[in-house]
Short mmCIF file of C-alpha atoms in Angstrom, two decimals:
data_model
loop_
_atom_site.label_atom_id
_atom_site.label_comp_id
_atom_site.label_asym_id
_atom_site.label_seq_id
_atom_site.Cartn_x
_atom_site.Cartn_y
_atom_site.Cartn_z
CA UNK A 1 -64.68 70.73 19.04
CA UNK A 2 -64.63 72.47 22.73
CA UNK A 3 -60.47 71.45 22.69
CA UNK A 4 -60.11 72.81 19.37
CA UNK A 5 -61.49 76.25 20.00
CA UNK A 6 -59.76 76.69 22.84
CA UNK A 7 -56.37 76.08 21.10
CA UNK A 8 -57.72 78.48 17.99
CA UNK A 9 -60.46 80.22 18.39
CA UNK A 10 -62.18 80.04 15.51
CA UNK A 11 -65.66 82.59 14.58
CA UNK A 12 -67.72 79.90 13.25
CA UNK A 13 -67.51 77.30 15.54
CA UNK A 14 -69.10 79.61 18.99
CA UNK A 15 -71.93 79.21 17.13
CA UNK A 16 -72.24 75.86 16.83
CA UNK A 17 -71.17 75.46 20.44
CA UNK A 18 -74.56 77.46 21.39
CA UNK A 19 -72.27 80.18 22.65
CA UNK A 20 -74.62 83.12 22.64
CA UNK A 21 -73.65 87.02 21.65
CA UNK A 22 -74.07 89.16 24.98
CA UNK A 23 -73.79 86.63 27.54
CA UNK A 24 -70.41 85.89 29.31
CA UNK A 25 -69.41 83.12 27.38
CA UNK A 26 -69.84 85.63 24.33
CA UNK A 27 -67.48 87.85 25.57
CA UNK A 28 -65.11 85.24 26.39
CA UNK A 29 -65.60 84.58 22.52
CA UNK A 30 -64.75 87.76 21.85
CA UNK A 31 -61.85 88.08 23.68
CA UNK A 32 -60.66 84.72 22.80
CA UNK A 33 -61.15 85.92 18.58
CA UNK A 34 -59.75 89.39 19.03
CA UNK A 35 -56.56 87.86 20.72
CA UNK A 36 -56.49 85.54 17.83
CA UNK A 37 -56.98 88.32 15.21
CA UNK A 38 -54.36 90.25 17.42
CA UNK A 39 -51.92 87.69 17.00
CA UNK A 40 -52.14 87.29 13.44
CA UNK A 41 -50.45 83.87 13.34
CA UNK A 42 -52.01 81.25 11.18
CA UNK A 43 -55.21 83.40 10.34
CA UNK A 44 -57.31 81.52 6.75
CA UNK A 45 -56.98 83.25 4.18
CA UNK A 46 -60.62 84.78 4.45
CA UNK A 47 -60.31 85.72 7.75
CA UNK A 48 -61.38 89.75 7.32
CA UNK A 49 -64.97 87.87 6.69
CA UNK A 50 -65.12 85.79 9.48
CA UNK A 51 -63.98 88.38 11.70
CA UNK A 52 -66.31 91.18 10.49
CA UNK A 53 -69.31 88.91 10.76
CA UNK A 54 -68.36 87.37 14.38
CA UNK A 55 -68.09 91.17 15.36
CA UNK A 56 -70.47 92.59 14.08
CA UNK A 57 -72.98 89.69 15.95
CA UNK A 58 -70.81 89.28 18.94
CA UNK A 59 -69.12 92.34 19.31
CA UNK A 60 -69.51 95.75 21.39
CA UNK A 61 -68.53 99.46 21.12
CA UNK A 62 -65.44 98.62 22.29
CA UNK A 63 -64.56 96.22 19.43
CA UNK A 64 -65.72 99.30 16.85
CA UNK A 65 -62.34 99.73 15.56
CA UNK A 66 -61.53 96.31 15.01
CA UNK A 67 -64.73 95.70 13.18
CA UNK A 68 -63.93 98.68 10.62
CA UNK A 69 -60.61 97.21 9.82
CA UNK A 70 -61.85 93.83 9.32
CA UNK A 71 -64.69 95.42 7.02
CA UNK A 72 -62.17 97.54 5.39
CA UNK A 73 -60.23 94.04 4.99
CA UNK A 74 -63.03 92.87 3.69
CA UNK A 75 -63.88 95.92 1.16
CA UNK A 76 -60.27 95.95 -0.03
CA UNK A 77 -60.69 91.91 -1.14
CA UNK A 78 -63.88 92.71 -2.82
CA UNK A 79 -62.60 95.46 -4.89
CA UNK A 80 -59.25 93.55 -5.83
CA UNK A 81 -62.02 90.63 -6.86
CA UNK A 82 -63.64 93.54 -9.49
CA UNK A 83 -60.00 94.59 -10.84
CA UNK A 84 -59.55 92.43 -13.41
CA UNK A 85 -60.69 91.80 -16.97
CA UNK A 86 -60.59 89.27 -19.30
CA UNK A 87 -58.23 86.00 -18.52
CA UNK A 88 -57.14 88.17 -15.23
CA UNK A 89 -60.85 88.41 -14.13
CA UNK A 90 -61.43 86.89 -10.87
CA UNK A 91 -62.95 83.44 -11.15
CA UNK A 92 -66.88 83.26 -10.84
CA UNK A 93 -66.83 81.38 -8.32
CA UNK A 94 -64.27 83.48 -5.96
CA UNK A 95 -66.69 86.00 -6.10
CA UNK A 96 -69.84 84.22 -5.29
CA UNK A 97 -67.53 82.75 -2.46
CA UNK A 98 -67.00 86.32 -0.73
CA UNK A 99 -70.25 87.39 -1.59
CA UNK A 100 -71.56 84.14 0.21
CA UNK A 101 -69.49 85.53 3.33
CA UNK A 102 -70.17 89.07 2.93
CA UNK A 103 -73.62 87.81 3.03
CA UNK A 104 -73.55 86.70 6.45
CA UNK A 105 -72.47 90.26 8.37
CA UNK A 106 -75.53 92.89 8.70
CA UNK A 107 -73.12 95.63 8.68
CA UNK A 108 -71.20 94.23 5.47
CA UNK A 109 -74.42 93.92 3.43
CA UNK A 110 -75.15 97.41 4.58
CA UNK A 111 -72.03 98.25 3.13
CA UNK A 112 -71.76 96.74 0.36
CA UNK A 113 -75.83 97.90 -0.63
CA UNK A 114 -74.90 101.77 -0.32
CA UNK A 115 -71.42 101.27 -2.20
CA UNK A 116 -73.18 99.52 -4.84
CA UNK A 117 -76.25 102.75 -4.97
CA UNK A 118 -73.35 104.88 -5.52
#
């Protein structure tokens, strides 16, 4: 797994490694994920969520903008989910899926709790 993240950093796997948010190795996390993100090349489709919830644990002030763009990402996927009716509705279980990984960002369920008080 070490090899692997070095050749694409991936947010989930730090984690797992033991990397810890704040510490150097974080950092290098960070950087390694926002050059990643910056890139743009072979990103998962869900992406936006793994990016807003590795930032928004791992991330500082000066990763603020990237963080709103992967939550805006994030809000813009959510809303497209809501869109449709009938046979075009979105599948049950796509939505319980980006719920699942809205679920794991702080600053997303935040979000996603005053949108929804609205």
């Amino acid at each position: 797994m070490p090899a692997r993240i070095l050749q694409q950093p991936t947010p989930e796997l730090y984690p797992i490694l033991g990397i810890e948010p704040r510490t150097p190795e974080g950092r290098n996390a960070v950087v390694a994920v926002v050059a990643r993100d910056h890139n743009g090349q072979d990103l998962p489709a869900d992406w936006s969520y793994s990016l807003a919830w590795f930032l928004d644990l791992y991330g500082s002030a000066t990763e603020a903008g990237r963080l709103d763009g992967a939550l805006a990402e994030c809000a813009t996927h959510m809303i497209a989910l809501g869109t449709g009716e009938g046979e075009a509705a979105a599948p049950v279980e796509d939505i319980a899926y980006a719920l699942w990984r809205c679920s794991r960002s702080p600053k997303l369920i935040g979000d996603l709790r005053r949108e929804s008080l609205r």
